[in-house]
XYZ file of C-alpha atoms in Angstrom:
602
model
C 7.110 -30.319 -21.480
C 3.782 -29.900 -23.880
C 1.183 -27.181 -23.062
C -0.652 -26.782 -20.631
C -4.245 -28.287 -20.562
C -7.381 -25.260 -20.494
C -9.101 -25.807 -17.099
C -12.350 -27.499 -18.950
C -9.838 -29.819 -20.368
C -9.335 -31.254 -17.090
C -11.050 -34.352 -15.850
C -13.769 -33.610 -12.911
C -12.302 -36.012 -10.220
C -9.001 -33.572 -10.386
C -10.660 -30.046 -9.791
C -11.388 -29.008 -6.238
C -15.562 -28.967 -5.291
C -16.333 -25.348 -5.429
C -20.327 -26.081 -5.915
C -20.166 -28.098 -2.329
C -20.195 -24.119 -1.522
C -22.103 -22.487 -3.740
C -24.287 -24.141 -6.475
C -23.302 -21.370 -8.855
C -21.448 -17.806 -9.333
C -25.459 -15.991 -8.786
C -26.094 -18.237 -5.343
C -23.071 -17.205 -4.290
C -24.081 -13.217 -5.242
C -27.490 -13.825 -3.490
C -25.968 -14.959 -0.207
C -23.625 -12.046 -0.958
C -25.950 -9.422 -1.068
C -28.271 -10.689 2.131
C -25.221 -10.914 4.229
C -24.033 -7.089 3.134
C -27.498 -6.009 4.356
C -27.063 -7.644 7.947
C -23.376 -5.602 7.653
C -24.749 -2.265 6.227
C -27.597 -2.248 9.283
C -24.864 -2.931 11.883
C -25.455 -6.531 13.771
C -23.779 -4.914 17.055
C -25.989 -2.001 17.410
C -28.059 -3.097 20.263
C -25.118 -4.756 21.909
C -22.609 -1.494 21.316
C -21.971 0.023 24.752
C -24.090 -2.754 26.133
C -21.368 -5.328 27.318
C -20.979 -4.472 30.710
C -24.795 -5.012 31.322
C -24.348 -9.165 31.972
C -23.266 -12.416 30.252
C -26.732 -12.536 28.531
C -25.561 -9.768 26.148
C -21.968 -11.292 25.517
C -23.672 -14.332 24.818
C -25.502 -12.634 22.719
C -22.954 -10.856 20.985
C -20.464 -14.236 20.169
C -23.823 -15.931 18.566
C -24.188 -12.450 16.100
C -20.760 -12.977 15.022
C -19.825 -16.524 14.920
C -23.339 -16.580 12.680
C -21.930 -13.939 10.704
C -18.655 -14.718 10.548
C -19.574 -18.362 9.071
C -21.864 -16.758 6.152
C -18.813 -14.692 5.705
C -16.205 -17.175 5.815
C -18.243 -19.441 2.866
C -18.528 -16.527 0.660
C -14.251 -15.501 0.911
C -13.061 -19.106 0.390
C -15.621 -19.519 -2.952
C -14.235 -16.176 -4.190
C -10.714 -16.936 -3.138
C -10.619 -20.142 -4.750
C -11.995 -19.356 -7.802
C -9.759 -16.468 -7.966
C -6.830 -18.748 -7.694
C -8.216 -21.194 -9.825
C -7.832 -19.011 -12.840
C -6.127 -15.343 -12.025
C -7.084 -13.982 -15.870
C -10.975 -13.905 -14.429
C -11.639 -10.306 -13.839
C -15.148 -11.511 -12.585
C -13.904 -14.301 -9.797
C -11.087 -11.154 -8.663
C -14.267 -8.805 -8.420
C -15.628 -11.473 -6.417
C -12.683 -11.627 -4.000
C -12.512 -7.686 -4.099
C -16.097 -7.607 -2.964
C -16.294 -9.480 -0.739
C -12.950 -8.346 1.018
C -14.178 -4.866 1.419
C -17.650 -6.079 2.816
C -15.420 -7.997 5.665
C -12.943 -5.101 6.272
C -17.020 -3.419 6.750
C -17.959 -6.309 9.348
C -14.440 -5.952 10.912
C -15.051 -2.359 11.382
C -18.739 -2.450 12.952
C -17.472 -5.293 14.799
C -14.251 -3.006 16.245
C -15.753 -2.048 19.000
C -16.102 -5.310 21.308
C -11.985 -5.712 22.526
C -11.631 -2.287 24.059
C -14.923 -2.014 25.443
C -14.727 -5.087 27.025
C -11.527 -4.558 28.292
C -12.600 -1.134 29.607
C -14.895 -2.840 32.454
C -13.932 -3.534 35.615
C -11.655 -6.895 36.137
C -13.687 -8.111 39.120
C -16.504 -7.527 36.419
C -14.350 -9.765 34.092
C -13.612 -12.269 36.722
C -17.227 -13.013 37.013
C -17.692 -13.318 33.341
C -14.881 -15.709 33.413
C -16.561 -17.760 35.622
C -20.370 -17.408 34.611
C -21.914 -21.144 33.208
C -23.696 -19.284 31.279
C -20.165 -18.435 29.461
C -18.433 -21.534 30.298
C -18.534 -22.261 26.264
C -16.323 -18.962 25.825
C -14.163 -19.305 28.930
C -10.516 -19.656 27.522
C -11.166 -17.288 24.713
C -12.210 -14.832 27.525
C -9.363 -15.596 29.395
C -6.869 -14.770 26.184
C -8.646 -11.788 25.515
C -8.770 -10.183 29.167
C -4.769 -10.896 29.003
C -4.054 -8.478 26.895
C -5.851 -5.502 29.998
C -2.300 -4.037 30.694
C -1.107 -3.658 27.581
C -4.294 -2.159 26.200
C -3.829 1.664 26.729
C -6.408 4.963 26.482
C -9.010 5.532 23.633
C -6.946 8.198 22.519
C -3.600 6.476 22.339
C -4.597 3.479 20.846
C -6.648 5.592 18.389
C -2.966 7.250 17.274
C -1.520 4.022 17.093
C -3.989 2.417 15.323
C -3.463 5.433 12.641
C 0.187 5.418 12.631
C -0.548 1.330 11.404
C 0.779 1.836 8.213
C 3.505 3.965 8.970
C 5.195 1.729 11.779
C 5.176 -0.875 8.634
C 6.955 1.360 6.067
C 10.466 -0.007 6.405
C 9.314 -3.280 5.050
C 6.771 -1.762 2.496
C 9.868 -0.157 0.901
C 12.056 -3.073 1.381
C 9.609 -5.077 -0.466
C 9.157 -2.484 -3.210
C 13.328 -2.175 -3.346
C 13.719 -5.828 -3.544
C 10.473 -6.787 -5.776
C 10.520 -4.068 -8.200
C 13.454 -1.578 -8.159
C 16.304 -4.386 -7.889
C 17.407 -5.194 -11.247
C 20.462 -8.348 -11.029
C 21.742 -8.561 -14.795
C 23.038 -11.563 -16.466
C 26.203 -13.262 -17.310
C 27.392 -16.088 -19.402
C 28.717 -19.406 -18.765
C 30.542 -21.984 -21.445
C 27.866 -20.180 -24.147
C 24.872 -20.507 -21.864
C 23.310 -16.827 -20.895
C 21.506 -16.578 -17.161
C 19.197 -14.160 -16.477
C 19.321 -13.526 -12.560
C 16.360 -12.687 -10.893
C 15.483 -12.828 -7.084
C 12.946 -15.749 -8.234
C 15.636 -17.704 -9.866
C 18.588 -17.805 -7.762
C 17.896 -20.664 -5.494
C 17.372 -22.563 -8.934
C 21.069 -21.251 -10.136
C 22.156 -21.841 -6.399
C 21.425 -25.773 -7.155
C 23.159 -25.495 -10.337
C 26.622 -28.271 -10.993
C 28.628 -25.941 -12.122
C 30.004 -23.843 -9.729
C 31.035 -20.721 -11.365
C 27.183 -20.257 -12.721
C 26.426 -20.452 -8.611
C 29.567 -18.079 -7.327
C 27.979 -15.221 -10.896
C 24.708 -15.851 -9.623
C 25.519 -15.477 -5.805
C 27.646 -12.155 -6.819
C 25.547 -10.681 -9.812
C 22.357 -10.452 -6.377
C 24.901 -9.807 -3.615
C 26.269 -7.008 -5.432
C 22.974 -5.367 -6.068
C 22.092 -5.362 -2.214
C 25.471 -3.985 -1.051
C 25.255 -1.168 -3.646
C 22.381 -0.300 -1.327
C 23.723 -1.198 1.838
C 23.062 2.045 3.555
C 19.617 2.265 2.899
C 18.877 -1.390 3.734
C 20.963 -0.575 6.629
C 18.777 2.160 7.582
C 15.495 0.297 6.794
C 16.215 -2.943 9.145
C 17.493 -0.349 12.294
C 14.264 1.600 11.547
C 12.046 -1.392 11.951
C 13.932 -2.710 14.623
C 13.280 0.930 16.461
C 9.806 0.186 15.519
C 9.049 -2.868 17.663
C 11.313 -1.534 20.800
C 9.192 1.449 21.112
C 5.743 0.349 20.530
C 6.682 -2.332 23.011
C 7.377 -0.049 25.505
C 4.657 2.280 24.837
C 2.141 -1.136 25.612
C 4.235 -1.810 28.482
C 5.893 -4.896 27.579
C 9.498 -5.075 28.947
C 11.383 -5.996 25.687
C 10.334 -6.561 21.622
C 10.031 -10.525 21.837
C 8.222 -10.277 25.101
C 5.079 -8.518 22.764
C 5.738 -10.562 19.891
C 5.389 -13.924 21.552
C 2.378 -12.508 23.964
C 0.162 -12.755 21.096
C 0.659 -16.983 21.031
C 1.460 -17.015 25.186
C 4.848 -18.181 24.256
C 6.831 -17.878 27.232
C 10.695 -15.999 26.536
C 11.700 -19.417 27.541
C 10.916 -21.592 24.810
C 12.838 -19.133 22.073
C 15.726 -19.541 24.532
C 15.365 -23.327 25.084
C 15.568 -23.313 20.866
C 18.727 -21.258 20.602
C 20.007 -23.616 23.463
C 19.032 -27.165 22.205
C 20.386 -26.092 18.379
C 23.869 -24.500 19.905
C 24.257 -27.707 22.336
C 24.295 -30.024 19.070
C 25.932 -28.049 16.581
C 28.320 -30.842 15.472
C 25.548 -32.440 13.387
C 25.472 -29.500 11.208
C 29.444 -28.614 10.880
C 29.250 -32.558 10.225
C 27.119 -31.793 7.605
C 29.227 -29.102 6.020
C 32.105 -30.854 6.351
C 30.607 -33.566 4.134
C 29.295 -31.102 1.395
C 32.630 -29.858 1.044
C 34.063 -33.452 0.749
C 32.101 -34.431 -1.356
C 32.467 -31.087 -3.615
C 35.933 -31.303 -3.648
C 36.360 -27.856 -2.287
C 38.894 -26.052 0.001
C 35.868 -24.477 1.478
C 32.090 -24.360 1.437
C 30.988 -21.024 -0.004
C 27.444 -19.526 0.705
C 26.640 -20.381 -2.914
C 27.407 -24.352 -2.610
C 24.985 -24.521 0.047
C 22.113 -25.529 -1.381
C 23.684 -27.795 -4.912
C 22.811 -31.441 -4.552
C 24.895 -33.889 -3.621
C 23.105 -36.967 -5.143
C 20.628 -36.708 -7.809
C 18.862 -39.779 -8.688
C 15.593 -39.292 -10.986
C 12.308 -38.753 -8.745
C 10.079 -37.924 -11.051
C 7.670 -41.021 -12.233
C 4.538 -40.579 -9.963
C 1.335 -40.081 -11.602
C -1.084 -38.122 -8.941
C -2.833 -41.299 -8.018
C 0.760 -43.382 -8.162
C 1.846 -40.459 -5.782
C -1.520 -40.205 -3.634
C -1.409 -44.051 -2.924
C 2.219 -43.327 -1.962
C 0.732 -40.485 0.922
C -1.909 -43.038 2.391
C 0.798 -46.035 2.307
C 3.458 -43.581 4.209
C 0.482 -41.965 6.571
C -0.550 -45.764 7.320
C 0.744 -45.385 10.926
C -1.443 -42.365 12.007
C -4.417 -44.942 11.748
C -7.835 -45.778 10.091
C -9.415 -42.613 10.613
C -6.512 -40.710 9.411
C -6.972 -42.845 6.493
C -10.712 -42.633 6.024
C -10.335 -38.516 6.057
C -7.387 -39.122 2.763
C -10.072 -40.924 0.985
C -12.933 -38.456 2.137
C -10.020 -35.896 -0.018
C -9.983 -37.949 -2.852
C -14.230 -38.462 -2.734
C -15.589 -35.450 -2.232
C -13.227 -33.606 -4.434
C -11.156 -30.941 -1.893
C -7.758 -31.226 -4.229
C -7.401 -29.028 -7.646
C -4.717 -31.005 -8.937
C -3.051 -29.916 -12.033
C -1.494 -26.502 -13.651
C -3.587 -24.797 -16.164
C -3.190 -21.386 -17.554
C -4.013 -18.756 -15.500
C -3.919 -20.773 -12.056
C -2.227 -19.306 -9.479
C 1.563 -20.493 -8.780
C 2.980 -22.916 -5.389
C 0.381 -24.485 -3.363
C -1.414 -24.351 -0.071
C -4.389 -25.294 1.934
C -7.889 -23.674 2.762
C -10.854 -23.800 4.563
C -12.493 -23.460 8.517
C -15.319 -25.536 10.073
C -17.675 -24.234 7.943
C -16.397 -25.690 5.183
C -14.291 -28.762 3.757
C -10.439 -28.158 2.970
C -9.531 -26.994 -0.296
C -5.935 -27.942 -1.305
C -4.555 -25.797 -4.294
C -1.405 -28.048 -6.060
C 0.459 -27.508 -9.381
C 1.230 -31.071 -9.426
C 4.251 -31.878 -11.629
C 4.493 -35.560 -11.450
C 7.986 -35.651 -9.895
C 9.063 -36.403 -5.778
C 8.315 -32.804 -4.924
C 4.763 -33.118 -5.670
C 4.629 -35.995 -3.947
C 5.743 -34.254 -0.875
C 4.038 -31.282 -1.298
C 0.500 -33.411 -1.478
C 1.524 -34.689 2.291
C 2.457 -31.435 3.035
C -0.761 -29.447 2.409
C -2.691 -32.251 3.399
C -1.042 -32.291 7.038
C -2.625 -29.004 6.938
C -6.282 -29.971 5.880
C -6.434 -32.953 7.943
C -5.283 -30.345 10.740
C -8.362 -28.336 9.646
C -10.884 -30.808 9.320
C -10.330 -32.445 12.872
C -9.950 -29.600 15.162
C -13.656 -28.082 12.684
C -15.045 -31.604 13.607
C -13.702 -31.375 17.241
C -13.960 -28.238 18.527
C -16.610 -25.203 19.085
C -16.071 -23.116 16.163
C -14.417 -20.655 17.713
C -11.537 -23.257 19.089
C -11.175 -24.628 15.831
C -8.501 -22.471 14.059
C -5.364 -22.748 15.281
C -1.917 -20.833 15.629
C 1.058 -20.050 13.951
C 3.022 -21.581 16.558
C 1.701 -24.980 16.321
C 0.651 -24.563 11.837
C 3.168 -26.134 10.630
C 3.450 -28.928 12.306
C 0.737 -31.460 10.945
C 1.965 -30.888 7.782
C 6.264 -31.380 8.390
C 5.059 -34.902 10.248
C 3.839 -35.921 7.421
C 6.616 -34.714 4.960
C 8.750 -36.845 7.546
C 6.481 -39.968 7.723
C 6.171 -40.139 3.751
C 9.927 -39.553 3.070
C 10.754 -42.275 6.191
C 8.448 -44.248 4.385
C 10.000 -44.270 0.630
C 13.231 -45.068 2.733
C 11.580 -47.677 3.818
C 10.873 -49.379 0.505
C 14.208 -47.687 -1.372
C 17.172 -50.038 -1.668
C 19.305 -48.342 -4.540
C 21.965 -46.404 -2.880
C 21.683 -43.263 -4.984
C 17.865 -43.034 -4.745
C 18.136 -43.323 -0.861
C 21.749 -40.499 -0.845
C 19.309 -38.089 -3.092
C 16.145 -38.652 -0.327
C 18.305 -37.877 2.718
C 20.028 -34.709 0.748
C 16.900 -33.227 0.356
C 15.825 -34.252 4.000
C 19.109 -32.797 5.046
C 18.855 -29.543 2.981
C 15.317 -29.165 4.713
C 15.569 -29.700 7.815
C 18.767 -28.055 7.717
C 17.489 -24.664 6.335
C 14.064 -25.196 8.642
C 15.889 -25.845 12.126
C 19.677 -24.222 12.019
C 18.938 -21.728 9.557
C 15.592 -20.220 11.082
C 17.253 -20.400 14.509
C 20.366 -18.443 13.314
C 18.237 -15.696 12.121
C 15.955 -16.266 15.556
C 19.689 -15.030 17.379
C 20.197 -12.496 14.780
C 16.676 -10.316 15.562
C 17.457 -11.102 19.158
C 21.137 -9.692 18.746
C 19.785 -6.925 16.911
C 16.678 -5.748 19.242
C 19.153 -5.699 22.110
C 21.196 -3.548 20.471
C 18.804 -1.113 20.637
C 17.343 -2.194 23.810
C 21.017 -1.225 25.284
C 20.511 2.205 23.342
C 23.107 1.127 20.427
C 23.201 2.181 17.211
C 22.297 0.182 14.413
C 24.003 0.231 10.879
C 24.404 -1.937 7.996
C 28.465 -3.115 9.286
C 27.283 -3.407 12.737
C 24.471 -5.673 11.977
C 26.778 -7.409 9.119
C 29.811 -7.913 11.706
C 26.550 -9.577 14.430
C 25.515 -11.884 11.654
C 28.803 -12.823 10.560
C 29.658 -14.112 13.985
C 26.377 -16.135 13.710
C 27.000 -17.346 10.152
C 30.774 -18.919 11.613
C 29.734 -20.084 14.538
C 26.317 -22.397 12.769
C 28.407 -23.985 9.665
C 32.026 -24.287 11.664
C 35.111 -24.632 10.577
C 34.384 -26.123 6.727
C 32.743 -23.073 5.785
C 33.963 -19.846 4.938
C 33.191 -16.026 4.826
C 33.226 -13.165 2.141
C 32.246 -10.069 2.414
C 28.717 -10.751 0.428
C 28.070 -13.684 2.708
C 28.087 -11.396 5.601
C 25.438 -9.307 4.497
C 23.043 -12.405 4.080
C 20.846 -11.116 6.410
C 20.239 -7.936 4.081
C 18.438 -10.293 1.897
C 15.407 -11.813 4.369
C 11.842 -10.078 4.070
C 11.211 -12.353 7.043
C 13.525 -10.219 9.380
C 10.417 -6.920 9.130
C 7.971 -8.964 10.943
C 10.259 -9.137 14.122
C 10.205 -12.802 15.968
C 7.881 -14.823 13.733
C 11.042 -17.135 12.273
C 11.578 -19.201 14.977
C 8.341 -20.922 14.788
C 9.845 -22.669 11.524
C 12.541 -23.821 13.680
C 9.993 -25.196 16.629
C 7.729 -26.483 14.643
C 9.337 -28.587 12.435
C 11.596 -30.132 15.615
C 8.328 -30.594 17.437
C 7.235 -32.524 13.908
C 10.241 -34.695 13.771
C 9.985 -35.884 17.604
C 6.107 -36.234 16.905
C 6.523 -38.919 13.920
C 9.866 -40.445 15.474
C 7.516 -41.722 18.649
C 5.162 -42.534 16.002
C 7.406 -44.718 14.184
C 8.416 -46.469 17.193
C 5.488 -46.835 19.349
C 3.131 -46.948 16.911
C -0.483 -46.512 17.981
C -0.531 -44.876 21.040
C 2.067 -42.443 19.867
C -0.154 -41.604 17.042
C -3.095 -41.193 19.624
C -1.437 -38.586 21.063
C -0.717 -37.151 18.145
C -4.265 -37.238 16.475
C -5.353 -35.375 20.189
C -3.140 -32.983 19.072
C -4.838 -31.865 15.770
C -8.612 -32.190 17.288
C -7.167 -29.574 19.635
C -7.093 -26.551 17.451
C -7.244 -23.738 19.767
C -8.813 -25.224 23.180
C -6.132 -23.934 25.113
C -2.717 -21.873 24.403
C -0.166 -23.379 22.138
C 2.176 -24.813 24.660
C -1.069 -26.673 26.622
C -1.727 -28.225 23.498
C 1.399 -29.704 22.664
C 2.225 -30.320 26.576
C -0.940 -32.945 26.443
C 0.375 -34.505 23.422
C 3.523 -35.311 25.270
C 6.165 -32.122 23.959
C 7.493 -29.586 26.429
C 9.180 -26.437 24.379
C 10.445 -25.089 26.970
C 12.876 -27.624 27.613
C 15.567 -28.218 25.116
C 15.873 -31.585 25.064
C 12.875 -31.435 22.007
C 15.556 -29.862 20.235
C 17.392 -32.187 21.062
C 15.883 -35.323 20.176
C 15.110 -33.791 17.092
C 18.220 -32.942 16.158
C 19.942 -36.049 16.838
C 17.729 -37.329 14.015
C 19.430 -34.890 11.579
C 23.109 -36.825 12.869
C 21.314 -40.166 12.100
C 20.868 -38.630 8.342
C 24.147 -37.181 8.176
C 25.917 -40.565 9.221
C 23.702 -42.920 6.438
C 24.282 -39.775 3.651
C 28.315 -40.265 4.295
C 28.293 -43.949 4.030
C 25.747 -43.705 1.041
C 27.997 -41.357 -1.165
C 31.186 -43.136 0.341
C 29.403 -46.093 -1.553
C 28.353 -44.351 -4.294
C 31.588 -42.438 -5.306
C 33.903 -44.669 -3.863
């Protein structure tokens, strides 16, 4: 690969529109400066202690800080972006700096409005609920004054809110262990040296040659059982964590508080675990297959993720592969389409590496604004994919802006990743569509397999893990680093069957997942991407009015709780039969891979 192009090297049409915010760097300090004045000489101070004295003055008080809060909102995505844009700037990080500690300032002033609100009366409440003068605000009211019993005394939440950091220290120091103190080493293979680094093993996971995966696989195993005490003790610690500040705020059990936040009922985690145990076969199936197709006695953790069919993806130009997202999006309709174009017109994608640019990609923006779409676009199938992905996420953004009231127009977690896995799944349906050579279409539906795969079985396995693990300690067991190895072993056998076997490294899998110190937030991978792949099946086969529904779905944003939402598109997740459907999807895969590599290796 040549060098990389310097950013003013790059045509205009490919860098994102950061002047549709700010004309230039001293507008945006201008608008910078006014709107730390409004922060410095408090906006709430006439409304402070105030809110139990009628709807007029929490009226008042959502027009101070949705005003506010826009001005705000501009000036962090122009810094942000530019940031990203090029991370050697020590002027656009400044920027970001500033303007981060001037919102940490608004979110401070602004601290006061959940607890004193909560603090009044509920019949009080009840009659703000149903005022027409705050009929605008009514389900945000009603999400707030649900949280009543769990908010607790001045004083207590005061001590909790200062013992913040130090509830989050088991992860700090994981990170720190993993990120900077972990040191993996090298090895050699048939004259070739590998470095091993966290950052590089899934790329020496994927590698043909299996004794560079099973060096790999050991040389960062070995490093994290060295330590196995003190990750032990970390995970149990955090795990502690969550039981007993969910009992202190009165919730009966860990995931009961952690889904509370989204009003995700227990039932839809268990309707998950349910629907992916109940069809299981597809992915021992799948495994069975891989190690087929390997040629091996057993799969191994490390020959997970190697392909099984590599055909060369990588001839798409960005327009080549843009024209290939608006050909496999054609079903979601013309204004679907007419927003893709609007991307491509008024400039919201920065297309292309340069130096400095911040690494991956993602998507940005609120109402306020348009979306901004960040890419390192390499030319190759990936790109391709990733484009659809991220702009799932901005077409997401832009209809529930255009939509909703501003302060429905975000939307959760729960329901994120959604709009942007339907169209990952539309776009590679799509180039099945048009792809007649056997190995193109076996390497499409190995990497649709490998994602869906790690997305649905994999998230949910480590969904069962936490839960294993939280009622442990909910029972008043002990945690240690063989107890919780022996639970996730169990787990590990039971998901990839009989094809797949054990070691002692593979058991301590779970040692490895940053994801596991932010208890219960995994399994939203797992939901959301099954709620995606029912969502652009029905729009495959019943065309318009299945995309309807699904287009209601992203002008939604935050109208009503996450479930509501997707229940009026026409998705229960509380029944498993979503997991289901989606799942059975994943056998239709596995049953066209095994015929295509029968074919292609015959």
């Amino acid at each position: 690969m040549g060098a990389l192009r310097e950013r003013d090297q790059i045509e205009l049409q490919y860098k994102w529109s950061t002047e549709a915010l700010f004309a230039t760097n001293e507008a945006w300090e201008e608008e910078f400066q006014a709107v730390r004045k409004q922060v410095e000489d408090d906006p709430f101070a006439s409304l402070r202690g105030h809110l139990g004295d009628g709807a007029g003055v929490l009226l008042r008080y959502f027009e101070v800080s949705k005003v506010l809060g826009e001005r705000l909102g501009k000036l962090q995505i122009y810094a942000h972006i530019l940031a990203d844009q090029d991370t050697r700037q020590s002027l656009y990080q400044a920027m970001q700096s500033k303007v981060q500690m001037l919102s940490a300032e608004f979110a401070q002033k602004d601290s006061f409005f959940e607890p004193e609100l909560l603090a009044l009366p509920q019949e009080q409440l009840d009659r703000y609920v149903q005022s027409e003068e705050l009929n605008a605000y009514r389900h945000l009211l009603d999400n707030l004054i649900r949280n009543k019993p769990h908010v607790l005394s001045d004083e207590t939440e005061a001590a909790l809110a200062s013992l913040h950091d130090v509830l989050g220290t088991a992860g700090q120091v994981f990170s720190q262990l993993t990120n900077a103190d972990f040191q993996h080493g090298a090895f050699t293979v048939d004259g070739t040296e590998y470095v091993v680094t966290e950052g590089r093993l899934g790329l020496l996971l994927r590698n043909s040659n299996r004794m560079v995966r099973q060096l790999a696989y050991e040389h960062v195993y070995d490093t994290y059982l060295h330590h196995k005490n003190a990750i032990g003790a970390l995970y149990a610690n955090s795990v502690k964590a969550d039981v007993r500040l969910a009992r202190v705020r009165n919730f009966a059990t860990a995931r009961q508080m952690a889904l509370f936040a989204n009003h995700i009922p227990e039932a839809v985690y268990d309707a998950l675990i349910k629907g992916v145990r109940e069809n299981i076969s597809y992915q021992h199936r799948y495994v069975e297959l891989r190690r087929r197709i390997l040629a091996l006695d057993h799969v191994r953790l490390y020959d997970k993720y190697v392909p099984l069919a590599q055909a060369n993806l990588d001839d798409y130009s960005f327009e080549k592969g843009f024209s290939l997202v608006q050909e496999g999006l054609r079903a979601l309709g013309d204004e679907y389409q007419e927003i893709l174009k609007k991307a491509i017109d008024e400039r919201w994608i920065d297309v292309f590496e340069t130096p400095g640019k911040r690494s991956g990609a993602y998507s940005t923006g609120f109402y306020a604004t348009r979306p901004y779409v960040l890419l390192n676009y390499q030319g190759n199938y990936d790109s391709v994919s990733t484009l659809a992905h991220e702009l799932g996420h901005s077409v997401h953004t832009y209809l529930a802006g255009k939509t909703q009231l501003p302060h429905y127009s975000h939307y959760s977690i729960f329901l994120a990743e959604i709009a942007s896995t339907v169209n990952e799944t539309l776009l590679v349906n799509h180039l099945l569509d048009i792809t007649e050579d056997p190995l193109a279409r076996a390497t499409l539906i190995n990497q649709q397999l490998d994602n869906l795969g790690s997305t649905i079985y994999r998230q949910t396995m480590f969904a069962e893990f936490e839960l294993d693990a939280h009622r442990a300690v909910e029972e008043g067991h002990a945690l240690t680093h063989d107890s919780l190895s022996e639970m996730y072993s169990r787990l590990n056998t039971f998901y990839h069957g009989p094809a797949y076997a054990e070691d002692e490294r593979s058991t301590a899998e779970w040692s490895r997942i940053p994801h596991f110190y932010r208890a219960y937030y995994v399994y939203q991978y797992a939901t959301g991407m099954s709620a995606a792949l029912v969502f652009a099946d029905r729009i495959r086969k019943e065309g318009s009015s299945a995309a309807e529904k699904y287009l209601g779905f992203l002008r939604s944003g935050s109208k009503d709780y996450p479930l509501a939402v997707l229940q009026e598109a026409g998705l229960d997740m509380t029944d498993p039969s979503v997991i289901t459907q989606a799942l059975s999807i994943y056998g239709q895969l596995v049953d066209e891979l095994e015929q295509l590599l029968t074919a292609v290796n015959p």
